[in-house]
Coordinates of C-alpha atoms and ligand atoms in Angstrom, one line a residue:
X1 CA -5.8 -142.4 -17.5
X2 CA -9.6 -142.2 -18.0
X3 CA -10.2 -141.4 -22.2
X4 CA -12.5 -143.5 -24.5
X5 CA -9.2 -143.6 -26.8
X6 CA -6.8 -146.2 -26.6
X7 CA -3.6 -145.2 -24.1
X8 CA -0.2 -145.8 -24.1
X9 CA 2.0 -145.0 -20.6
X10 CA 6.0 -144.6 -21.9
X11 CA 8.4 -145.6 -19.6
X12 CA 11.5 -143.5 -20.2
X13 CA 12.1 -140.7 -22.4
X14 CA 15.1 -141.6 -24.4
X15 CA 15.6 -141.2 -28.0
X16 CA 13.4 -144.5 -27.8
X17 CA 10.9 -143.3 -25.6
X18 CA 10.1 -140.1 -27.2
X19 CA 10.0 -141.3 -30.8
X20 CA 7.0 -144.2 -29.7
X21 CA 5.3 -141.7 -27.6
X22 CA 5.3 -139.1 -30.5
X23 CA 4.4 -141.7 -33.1
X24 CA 1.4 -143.0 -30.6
X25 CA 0.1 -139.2 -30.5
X26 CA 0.2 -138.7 -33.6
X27 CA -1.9 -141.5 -34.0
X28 CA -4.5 -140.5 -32.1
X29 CA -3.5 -142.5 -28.5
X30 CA -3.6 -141.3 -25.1
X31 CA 0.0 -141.1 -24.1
X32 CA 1.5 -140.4 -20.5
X33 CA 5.5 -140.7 -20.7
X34 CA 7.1 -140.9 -17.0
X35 CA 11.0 -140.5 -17.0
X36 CA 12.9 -140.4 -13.9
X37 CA 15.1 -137.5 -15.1
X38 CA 14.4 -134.2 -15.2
X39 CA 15.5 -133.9 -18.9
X40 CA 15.1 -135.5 -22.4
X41 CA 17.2 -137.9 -23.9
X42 CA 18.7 -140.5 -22.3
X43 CA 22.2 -140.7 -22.8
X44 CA 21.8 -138.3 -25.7
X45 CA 21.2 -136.1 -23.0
X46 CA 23.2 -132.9 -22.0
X47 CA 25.8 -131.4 -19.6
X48 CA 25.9 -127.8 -19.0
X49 CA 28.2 -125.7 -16.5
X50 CA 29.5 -122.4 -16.4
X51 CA 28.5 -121.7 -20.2
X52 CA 30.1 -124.6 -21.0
X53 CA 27.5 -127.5 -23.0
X54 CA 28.8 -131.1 -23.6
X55 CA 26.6 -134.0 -25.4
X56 CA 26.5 -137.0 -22.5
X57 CA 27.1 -139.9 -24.6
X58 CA 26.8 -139.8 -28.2
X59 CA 28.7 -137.3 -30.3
X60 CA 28.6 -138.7 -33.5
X61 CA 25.6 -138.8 -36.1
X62 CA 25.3 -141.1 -39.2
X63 CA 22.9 -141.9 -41.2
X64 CA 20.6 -139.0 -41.0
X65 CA 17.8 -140.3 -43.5
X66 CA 16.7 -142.3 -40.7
X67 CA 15.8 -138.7 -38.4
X68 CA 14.6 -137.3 -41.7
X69 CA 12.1 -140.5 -42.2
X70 CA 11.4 -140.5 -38.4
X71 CA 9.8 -137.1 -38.3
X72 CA 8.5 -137.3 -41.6
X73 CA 6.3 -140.0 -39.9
X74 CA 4.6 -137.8 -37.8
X75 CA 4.3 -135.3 -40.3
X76 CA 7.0 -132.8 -39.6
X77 CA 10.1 -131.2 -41.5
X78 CA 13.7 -132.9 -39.4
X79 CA 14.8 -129.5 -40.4
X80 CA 12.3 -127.2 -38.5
X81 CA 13.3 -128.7 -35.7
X82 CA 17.2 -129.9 -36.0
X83 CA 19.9 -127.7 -38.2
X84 CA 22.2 -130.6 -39.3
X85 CA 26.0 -129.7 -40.5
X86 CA 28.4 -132.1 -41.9
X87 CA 31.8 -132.9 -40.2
X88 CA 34.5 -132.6 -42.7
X89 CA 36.5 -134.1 -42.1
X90 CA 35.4 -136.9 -40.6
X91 CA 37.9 -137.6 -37.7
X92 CA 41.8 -137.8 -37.3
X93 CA 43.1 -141.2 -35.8
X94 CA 46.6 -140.6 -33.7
X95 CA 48.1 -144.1 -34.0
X96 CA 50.8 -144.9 -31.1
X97 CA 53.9 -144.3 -33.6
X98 CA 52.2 -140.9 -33.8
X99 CA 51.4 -141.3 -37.3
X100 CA 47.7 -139.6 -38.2
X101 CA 45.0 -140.5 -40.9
X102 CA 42.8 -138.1 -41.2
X103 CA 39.3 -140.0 -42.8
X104 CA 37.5 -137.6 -44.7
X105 CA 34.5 -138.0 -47.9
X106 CA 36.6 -136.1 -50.1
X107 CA 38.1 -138.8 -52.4
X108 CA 41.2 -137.0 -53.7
X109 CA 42.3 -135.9 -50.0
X110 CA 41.6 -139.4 -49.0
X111 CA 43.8 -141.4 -51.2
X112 CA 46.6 -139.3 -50.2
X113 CA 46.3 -139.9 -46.9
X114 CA 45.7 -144.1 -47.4
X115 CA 48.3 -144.1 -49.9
X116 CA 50.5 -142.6 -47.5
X117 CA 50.4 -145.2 -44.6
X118 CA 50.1 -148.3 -47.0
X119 CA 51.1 -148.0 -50.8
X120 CA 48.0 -149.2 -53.1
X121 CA 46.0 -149.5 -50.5
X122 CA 43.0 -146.7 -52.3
X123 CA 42.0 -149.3 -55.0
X124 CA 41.3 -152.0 -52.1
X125 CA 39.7 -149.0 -50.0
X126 CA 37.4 -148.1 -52.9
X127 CA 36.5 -152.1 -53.2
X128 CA 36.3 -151.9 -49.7
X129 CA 33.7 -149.5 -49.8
X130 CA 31.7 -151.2 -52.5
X131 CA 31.1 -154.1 -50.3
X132 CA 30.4 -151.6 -47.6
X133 CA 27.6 -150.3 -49.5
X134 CA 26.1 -153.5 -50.0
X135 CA 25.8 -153.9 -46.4
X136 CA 24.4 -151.0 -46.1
X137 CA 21.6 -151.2 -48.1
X138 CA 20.8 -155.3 -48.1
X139 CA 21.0 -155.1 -44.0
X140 CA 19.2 -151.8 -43.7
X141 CA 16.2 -153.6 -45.9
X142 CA 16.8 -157.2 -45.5
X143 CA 17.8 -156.7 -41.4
X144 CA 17.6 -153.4 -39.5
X145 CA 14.6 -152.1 -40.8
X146 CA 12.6 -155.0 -39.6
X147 CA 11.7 -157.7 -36.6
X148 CA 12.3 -161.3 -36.8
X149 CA 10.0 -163.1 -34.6
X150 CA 11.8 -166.4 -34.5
X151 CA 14.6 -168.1 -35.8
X152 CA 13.0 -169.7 -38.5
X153 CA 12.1 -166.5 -39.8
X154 CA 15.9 -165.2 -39.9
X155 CA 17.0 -168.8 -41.6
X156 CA 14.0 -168.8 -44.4
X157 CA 15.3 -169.2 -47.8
X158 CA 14.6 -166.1 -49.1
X159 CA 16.8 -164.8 -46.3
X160 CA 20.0 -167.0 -46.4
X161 CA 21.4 -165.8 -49.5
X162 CA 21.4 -162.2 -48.0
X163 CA 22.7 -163.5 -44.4
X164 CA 25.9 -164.6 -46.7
X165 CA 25.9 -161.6 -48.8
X166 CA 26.2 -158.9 -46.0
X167 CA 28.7 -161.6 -44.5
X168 CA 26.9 -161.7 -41.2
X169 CA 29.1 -164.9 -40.9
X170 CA 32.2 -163.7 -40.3
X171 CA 33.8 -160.6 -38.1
X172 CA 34.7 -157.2 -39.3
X173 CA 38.5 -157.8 -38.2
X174 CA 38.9 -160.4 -40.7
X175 CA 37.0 -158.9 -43.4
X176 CA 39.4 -155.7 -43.0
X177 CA 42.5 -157.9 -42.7
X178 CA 41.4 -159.6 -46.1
X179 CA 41.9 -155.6 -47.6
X180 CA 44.4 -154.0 -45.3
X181 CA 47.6 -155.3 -44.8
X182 CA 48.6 -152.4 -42.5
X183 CA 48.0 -152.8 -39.1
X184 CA 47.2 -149.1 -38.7
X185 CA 44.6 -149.5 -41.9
X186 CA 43.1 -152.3 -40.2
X187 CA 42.8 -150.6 -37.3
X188 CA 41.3 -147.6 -38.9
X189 CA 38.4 -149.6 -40.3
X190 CA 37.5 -152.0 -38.1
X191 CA 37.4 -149.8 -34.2
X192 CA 33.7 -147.9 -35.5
X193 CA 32.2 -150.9 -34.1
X194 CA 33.2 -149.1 -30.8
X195 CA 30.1 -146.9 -31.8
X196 CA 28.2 -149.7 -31.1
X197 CA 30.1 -150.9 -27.7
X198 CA 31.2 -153.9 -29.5
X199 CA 34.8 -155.5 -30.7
X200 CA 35.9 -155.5 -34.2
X201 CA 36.8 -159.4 -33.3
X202 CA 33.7 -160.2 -32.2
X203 CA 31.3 -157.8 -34.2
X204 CA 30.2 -159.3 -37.6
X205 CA 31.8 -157.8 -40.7
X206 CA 28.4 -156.4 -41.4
X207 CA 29.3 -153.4 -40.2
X208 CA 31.6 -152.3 -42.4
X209 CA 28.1 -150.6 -42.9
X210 CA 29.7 -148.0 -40.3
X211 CA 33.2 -147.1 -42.3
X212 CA 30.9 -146.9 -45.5
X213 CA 28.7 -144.7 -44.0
X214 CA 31.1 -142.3 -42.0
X215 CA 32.9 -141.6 -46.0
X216 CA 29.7 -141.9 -48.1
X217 CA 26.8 -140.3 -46.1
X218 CA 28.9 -138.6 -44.2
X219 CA 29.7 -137.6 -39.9
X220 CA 26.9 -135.1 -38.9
X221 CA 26.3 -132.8 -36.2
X222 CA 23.0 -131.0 -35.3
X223 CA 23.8 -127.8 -33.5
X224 CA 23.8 -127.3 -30.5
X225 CA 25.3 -130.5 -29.9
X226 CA 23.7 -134.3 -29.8
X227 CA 21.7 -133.2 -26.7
X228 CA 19.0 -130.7 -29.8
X229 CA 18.0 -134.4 -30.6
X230 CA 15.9 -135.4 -26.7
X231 CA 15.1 -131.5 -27.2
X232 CA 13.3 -132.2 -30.9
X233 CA 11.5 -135.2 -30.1
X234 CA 10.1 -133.7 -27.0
X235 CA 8.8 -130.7 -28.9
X236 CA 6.7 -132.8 -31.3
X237 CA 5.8 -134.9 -28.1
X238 CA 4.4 -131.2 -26.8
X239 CA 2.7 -130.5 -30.2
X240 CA 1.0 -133.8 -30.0
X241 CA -0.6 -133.9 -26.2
X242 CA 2.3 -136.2 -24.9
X243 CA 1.7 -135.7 -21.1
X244 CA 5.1 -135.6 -20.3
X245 CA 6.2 -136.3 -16.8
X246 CA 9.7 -135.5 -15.8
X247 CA 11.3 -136.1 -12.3
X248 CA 8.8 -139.4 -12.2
X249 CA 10.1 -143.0 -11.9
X250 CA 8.4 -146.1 -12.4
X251 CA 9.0 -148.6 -9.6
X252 CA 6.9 -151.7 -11.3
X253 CA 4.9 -152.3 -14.5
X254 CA 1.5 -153.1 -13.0
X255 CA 0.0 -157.1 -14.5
X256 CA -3.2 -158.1 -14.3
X257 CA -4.2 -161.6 -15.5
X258 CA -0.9 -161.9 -17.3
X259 CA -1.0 -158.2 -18.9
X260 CA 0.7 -155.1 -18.7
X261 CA -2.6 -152.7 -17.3
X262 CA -0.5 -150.2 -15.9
X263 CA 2.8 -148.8 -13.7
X264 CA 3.3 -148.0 -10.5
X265 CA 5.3 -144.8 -9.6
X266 CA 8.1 -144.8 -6.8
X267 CA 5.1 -142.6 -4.6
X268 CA 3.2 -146.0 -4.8
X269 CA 0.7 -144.0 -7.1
X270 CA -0.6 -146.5 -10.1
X271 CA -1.1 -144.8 -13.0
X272 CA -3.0 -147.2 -16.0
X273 CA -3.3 -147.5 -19.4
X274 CA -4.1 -150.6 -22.5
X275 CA -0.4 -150.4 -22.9
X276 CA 3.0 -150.0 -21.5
X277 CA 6.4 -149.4 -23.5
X278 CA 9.0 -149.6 -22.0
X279 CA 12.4 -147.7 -22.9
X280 CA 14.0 -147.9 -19.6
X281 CA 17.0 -150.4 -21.3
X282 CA 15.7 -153.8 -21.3
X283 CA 18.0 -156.0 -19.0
X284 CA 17.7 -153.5 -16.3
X285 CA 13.9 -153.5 -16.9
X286 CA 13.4 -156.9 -17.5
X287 CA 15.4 -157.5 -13.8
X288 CA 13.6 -154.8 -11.9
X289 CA 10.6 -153.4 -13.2
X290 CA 8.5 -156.8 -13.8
X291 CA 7.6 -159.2 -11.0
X292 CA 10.1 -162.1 -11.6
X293 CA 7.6 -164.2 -10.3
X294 CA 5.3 -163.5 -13.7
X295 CA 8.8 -163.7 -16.0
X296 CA 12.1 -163.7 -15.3
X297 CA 15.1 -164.0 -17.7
X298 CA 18.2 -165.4 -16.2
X299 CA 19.6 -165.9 -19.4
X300 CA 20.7 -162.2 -19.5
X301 CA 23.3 -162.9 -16.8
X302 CA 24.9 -164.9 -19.8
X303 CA 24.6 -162.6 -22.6
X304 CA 27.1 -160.5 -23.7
X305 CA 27.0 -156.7 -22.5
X306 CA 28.4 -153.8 -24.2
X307 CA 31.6 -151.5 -22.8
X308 CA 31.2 -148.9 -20.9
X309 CA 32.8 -145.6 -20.7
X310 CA 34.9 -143.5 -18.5
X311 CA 34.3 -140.0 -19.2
X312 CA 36.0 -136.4 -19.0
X313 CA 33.7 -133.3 -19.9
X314 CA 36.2 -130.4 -19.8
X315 CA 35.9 -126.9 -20.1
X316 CA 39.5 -125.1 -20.6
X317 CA 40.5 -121.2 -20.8
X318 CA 41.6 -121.4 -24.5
X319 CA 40.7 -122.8 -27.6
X320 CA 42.3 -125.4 -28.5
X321 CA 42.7 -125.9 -32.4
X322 CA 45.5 -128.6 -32.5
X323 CA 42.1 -130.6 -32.4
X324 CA 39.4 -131.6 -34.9
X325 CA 35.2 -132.3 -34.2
X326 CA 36.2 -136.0 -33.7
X327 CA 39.8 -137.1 -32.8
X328 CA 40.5 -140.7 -32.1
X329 CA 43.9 -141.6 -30.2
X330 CA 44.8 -145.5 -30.2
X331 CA 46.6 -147.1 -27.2
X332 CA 49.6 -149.6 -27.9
X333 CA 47.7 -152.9 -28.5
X334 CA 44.8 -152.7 -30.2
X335 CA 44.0 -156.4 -30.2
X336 CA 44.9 -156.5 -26.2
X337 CA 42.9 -154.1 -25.9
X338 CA 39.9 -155.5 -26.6
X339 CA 40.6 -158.2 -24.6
X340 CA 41.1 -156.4 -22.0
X341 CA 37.9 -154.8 -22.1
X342 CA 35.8 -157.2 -23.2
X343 CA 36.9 -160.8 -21.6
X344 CA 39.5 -160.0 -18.8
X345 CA 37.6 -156.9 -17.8
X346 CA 40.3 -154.6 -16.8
X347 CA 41.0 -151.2 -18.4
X348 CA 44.0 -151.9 -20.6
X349 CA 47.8 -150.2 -19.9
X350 CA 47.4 -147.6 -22.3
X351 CA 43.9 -146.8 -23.2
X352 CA 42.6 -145.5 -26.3
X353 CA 40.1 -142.7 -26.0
X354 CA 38.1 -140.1 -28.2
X355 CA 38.2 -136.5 -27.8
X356 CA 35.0 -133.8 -29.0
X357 CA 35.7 -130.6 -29.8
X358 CA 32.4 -129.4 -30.6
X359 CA 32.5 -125.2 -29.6
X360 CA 35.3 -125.1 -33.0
X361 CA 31.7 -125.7 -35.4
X362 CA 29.1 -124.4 -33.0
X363 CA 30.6 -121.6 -30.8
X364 CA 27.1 -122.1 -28.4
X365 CA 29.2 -125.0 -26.8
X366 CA 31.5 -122.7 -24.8
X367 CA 31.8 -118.8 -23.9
X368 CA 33.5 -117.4 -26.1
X369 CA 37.4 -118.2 -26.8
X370 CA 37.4 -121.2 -24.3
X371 CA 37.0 -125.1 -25.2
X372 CA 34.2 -127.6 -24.4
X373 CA 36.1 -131.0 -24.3
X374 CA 34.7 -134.7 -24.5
X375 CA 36.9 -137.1 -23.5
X376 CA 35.2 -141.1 -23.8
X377 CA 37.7 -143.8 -22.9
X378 CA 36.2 -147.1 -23.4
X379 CA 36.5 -149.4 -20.3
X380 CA 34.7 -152.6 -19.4
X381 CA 31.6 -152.6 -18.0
X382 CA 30.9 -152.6 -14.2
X383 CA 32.9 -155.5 -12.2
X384 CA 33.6 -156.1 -8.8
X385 CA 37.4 -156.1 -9.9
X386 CA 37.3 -152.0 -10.6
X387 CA 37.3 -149.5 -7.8
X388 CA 36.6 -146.5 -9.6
X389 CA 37.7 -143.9 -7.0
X390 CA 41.1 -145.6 -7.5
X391 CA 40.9 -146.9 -11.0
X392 CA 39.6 -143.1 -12.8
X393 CA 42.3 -140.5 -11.7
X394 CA 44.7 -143.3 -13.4
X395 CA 42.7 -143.2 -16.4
X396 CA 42.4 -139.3 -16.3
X397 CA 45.9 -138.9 -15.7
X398 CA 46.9 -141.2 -18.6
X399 CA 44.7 -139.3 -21.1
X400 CA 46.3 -136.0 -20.2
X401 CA 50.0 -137.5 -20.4
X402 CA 49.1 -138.8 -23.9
X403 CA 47.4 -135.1 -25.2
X404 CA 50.5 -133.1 -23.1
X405 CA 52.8 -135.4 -25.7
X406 CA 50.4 -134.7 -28.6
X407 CA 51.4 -130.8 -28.1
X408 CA 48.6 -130.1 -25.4
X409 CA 51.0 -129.9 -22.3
X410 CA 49.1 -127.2 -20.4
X411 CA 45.4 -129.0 -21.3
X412 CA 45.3 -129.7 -16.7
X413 CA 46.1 -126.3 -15.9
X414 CA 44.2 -124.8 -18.6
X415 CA 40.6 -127.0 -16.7
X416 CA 38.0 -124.5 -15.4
X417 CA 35.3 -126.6 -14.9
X418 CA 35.2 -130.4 -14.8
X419 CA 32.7 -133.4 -15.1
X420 CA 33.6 -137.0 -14.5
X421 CA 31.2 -140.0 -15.0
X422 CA 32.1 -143.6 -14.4
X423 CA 30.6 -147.0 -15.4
X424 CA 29.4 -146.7 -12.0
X425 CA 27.3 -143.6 -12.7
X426 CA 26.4 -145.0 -15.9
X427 CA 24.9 -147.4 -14.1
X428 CA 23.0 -145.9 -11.4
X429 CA 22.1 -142.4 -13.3
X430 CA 20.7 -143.8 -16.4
X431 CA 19.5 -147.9 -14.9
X432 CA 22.2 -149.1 -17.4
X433 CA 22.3 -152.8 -16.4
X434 CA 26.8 -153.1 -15.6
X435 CA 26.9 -149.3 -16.7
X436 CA 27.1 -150.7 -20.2
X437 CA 27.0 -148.3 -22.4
X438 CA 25.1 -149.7 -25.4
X439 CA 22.7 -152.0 -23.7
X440 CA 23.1 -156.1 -25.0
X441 CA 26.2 -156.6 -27.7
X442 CA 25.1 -156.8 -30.9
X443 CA 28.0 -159.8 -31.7
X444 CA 26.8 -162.9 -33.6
X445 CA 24.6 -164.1 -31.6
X446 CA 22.6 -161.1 -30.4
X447 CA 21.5 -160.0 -33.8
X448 CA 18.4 -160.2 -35.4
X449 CA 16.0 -163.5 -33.7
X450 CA 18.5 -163.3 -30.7
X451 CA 17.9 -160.1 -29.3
X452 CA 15.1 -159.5 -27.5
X453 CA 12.1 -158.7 -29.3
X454 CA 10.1 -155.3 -29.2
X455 CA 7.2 -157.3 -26.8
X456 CA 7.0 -159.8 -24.2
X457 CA 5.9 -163.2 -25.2
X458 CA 4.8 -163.8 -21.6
X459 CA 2.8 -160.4 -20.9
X460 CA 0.4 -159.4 -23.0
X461 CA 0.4 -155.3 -23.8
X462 CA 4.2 -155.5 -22.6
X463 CA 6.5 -153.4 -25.3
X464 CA 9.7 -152.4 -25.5
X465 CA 12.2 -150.2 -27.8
X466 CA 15.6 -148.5 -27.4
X467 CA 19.2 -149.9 -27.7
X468 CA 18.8 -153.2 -25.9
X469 CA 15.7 -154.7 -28.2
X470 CA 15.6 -155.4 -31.9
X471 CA 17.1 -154.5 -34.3
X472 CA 20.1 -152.9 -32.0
X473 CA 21.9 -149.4 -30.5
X474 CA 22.9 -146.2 -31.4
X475 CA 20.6 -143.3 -32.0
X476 CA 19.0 -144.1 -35.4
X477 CA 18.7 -147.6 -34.7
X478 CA 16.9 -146.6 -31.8
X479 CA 14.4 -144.4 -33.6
X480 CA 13.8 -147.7 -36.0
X481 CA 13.2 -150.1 -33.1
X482 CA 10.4 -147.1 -31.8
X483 CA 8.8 -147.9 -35.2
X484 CA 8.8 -151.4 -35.2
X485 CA 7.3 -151.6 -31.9
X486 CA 4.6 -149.5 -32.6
X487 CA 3.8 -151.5 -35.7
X488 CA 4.0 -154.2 -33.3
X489 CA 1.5 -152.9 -31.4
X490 CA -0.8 -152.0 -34.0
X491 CA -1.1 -156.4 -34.3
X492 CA -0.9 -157.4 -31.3
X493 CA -1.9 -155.1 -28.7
X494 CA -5.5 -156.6 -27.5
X495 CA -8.4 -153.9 -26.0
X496 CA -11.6 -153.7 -24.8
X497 CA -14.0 -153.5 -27.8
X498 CA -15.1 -149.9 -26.6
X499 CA -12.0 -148.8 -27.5
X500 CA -11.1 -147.1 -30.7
X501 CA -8.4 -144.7 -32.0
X502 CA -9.7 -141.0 -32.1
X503 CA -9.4 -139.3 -35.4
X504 CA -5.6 -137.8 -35.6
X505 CA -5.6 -134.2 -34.1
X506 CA -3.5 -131.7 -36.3
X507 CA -0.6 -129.9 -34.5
X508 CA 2.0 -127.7 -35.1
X509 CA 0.2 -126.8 -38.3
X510 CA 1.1 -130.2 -39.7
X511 CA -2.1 -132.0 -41.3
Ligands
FAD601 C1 29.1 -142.7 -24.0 C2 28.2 -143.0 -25.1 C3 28.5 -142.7 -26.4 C4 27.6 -143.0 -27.4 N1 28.0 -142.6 -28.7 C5 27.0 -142.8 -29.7 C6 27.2 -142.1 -30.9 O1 28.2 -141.4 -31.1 N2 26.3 -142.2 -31.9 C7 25.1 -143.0 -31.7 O2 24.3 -143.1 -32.6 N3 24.9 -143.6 -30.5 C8 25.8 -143.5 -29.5 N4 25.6 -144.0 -28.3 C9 24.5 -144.9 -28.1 C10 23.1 -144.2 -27.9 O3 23.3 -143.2 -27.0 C11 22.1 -145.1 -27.4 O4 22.0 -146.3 -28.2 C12 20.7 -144.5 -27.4 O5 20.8 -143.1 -27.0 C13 19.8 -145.3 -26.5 O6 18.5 -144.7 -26.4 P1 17.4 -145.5 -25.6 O7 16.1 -144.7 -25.9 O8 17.4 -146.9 -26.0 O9 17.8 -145.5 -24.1 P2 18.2 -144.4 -23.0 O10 18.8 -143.2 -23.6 O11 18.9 -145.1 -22.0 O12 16.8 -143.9 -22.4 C14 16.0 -144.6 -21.5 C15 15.4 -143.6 -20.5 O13 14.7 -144.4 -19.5 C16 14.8 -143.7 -18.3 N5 14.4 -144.6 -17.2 C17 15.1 -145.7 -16.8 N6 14.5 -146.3 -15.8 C18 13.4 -145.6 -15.6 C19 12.3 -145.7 -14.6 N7 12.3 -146.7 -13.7 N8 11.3 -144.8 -14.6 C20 11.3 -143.8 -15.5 N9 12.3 -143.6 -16.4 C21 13.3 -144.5 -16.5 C22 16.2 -143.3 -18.3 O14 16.4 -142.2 -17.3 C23 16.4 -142.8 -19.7 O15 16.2 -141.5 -19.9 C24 26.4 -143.7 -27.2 C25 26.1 -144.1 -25.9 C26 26.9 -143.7 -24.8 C27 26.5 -144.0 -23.4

């Protein structure tokens, strides 16, 4: 890249990716983005076949203030670009009795439905949420929304107190146990830190956040499916200059006297710029992209990864209504489960899974009359104990013996098109380090100070955002660790004194 402004090469275009690239532009930087796919997004990427659309990973959208704020910040309207809908309700959970709660925000239809499974269980649910709502807005100020650079920062005084308050001390399981004496209740507000990859025994009750959330701000859905979100950033990419490079993988990040100056593609061409962010997800990068002679990180064979996800993407002859937007089946033991997953690595006897049923809200998910389905079972990430090949038609035939008892008995023969991925593929499609899903856990110790930070303390110009760095995963989270490494890079990116920002070009009729 030859320019007299400063320039920025983006590796990955993830929800990450995108939003620094777009920020950067906007700001009057230089910015080449090489992604090895040929699409947008990630794993908020797409599927399509036939006329049938699926999302690839996430399905479910909270918090949308957070995509509001983010394009705000490059001066555009979230809805020019994205038409967001609300899911109500929110999901139905099938518990293993075959007893359903169906969460919704409507308060009236929602104390039936708790006072149903546990007798005077709404008051606690109301206190419940309270508390959520703290959490929610002390960790959203006080932790999310910004970086801690050390330890010492996350432990200051001022910051204690709240580090007690949001009850980052203790996991979401007990918290809920402390409300719910149900084990179905318990279960029903304590398995959203699946969103995040993460067990309710392990997660800290801080995200309650998520439950609090879902019911107060509400389950959203941009049409079109998860996959409009890739499709929106790269617009504004488009209307800022971005050169966006699809089909282009980056073999190394290119050091030169102990900085980032560059990256060299998979062709052997270098391509260099004053900095390089990096979105690929950071254990895989960190492992393979820099020289490990410069800085390695063995410590990331210790941390704690996320699960992974064995998935259906089905499209069927009918419609089938039986099902809501988001339906939730559990498996037999929920605690076992976890375990399972997460320490004994081995898919559990009888699997909980998710199923989307997006085309009943937004018919442009499957030709008309016909189904698009999403089925996600969570499954440990990659070990050499799972042979996939033998280990998924298991799965899949589990998950259809469990929806043919539900009252979908002809869901196989009613298949005309189908998509399987594997942690396998995870791993290799989208350089998820053990095909985990969600990048690093975000348990106790991976929060805050102990994730990785948004740069590298040992190479200078080195940055990094998506689900893996500070302050954690999941879509919106991602689009706040895009801004804080950008702010990071506004203190302590270091140039040539010949370079300076150019004066912000206007696009897309945005001043
Ligand atoms: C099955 C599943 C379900 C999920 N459900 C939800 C949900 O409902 N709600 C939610 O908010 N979040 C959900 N998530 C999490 C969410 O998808 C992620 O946290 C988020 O999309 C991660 O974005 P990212 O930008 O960090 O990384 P990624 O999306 O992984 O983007 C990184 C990009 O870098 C590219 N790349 C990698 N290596 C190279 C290279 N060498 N050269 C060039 N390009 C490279 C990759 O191809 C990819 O496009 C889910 C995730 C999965 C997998």
């Amino acid at each position: 890249m030859t320019s007299t402004r400063r320039s920025a090469i983006v590796i990955g275009a993830g929800v990450g990716g995108l939003t620094a690239a777009m920020k950067l532009a906007h700001q009057g930087w230089s910015v080449e983005l090489h992604e090895r796919l040929k699409v947008p997004g990630g794993r908020c990427g797409r599927i399509e076949a036939d006329g049938f659309r699926w999302d690839l990973g996430p399905t479910i959208m909270l918090m949308p203030f957070i995509f509001e704020r983010t394009f705000a910040s490059v001066g555009r309207k979230l809805s020019d670009y994205l038409t967001l809908v609300r899911c109500d309700p929110n999901y139905r959970i099938t518990f293993r009795d075959d007893t359903t709660l169906t969460l919704t925000s409507e308060l009236t239809r929602m104390r039936e439905e708790l006072e149903r499974v546990e007798p005077g269980s709404f008051e606690r649910y109301l206190r419940f949420l309270a508390k959520g709502q703290v959490q929610h807005d002390v960790s959203l100020e006080r932790f999310v929304g910004r970086h801690f650079d050390s330890l010492a920062q996350f432990l200051a005084p001022s910051n204690v107190p709240d580090i007690f308050r949001v009850g980052a001390h203790r996991t979401l399981f007990e918290h809920v146990k402390r409300v719910f004496s149900d084990p179905r209740l318990q279960q029903a507000m304590s398995f959203q830190t699946m969103y995040l990859g993460v067990s309710p025994y392990e997660a800290p009750s801080v995200f309650s956040l998520l439950p609090y959330t879902e019911l107060a701000v509400g389950v959203w859905y941009p049409m079109g499916g998860m996959g409009e979100i890739g499709r929106a950033l790269e617009k504004v990419c488009r209307e800022e200059q971005v050169d966006l490079r699809f089909g282009s993988s980056v073999k190394r990040v290119v050091l030169e006297g102990g900085r980032a100056v560059g990256v060299e593609l998979d062709d052997g061409e270098v391509r260099r710029a004053d900095v390089v962010v990096c979105n690929a997800d950071y254990p895989w990068a960190a492992k393979h992209l820099i020289d490990q002679n410069v800085s390695s990180h063995p410590e990331l064979e210790k941390r704690r990864y996320t699960s992974s996800g064995y998935m259906l993407y089905w499209g069927v002859k009918r419609r089938y209504d039986e099902l809501l937007h988001h339906n939730v089946f559990f498996g037999r033991d929920f605690k076992g489960s976890f375990s399972d997953i997460f320490d004994d690595l081995k898919v559990p006897e009888d699997p909980s899974f998710y199923v989307n049923a997006p085309a009943h809200l937004d018919p442009s998910m499957a030709p008309a009359g016909k189904d698009a389905l999403y089925v996600l079972v969570p499954v440990p990430h990659t070990t050499d104990k799972i042979d996939w090949k033998v280990e998924g038609p298991k799965v899949r035939a589990k998950v259809l013996a469990r929806l043919a008892e539900r009252g979908l008995p002809d869901l196989e023969k009613d298949l005309v098109v189908e998509r399987i991925i594997t942690p396998d593929d995870w791993a290799s499609q989208l350089n998820l380090e053990r095909g985990s899903n969600f990048g690093l856990a975000q348990n106790m110790f991976q929060i805050g100070p102990f994730r990785p930070k948004v740069w590298d303390d040992r190479i200078g110009n080195l940055f990094y955002c998506g689900a893996s760095v500070q302050p954690g995963t999941g879509v919106p989270t991602v689009m706040i660790s895009a801004d804080l490494m950008v702010k990071a890079i506004e203190q302590r990116a270091t140039f040539p004194s010949s370079l300076a920002l150019a004066p912000r070009v206007a696009a897309g009729g945005v001043a």
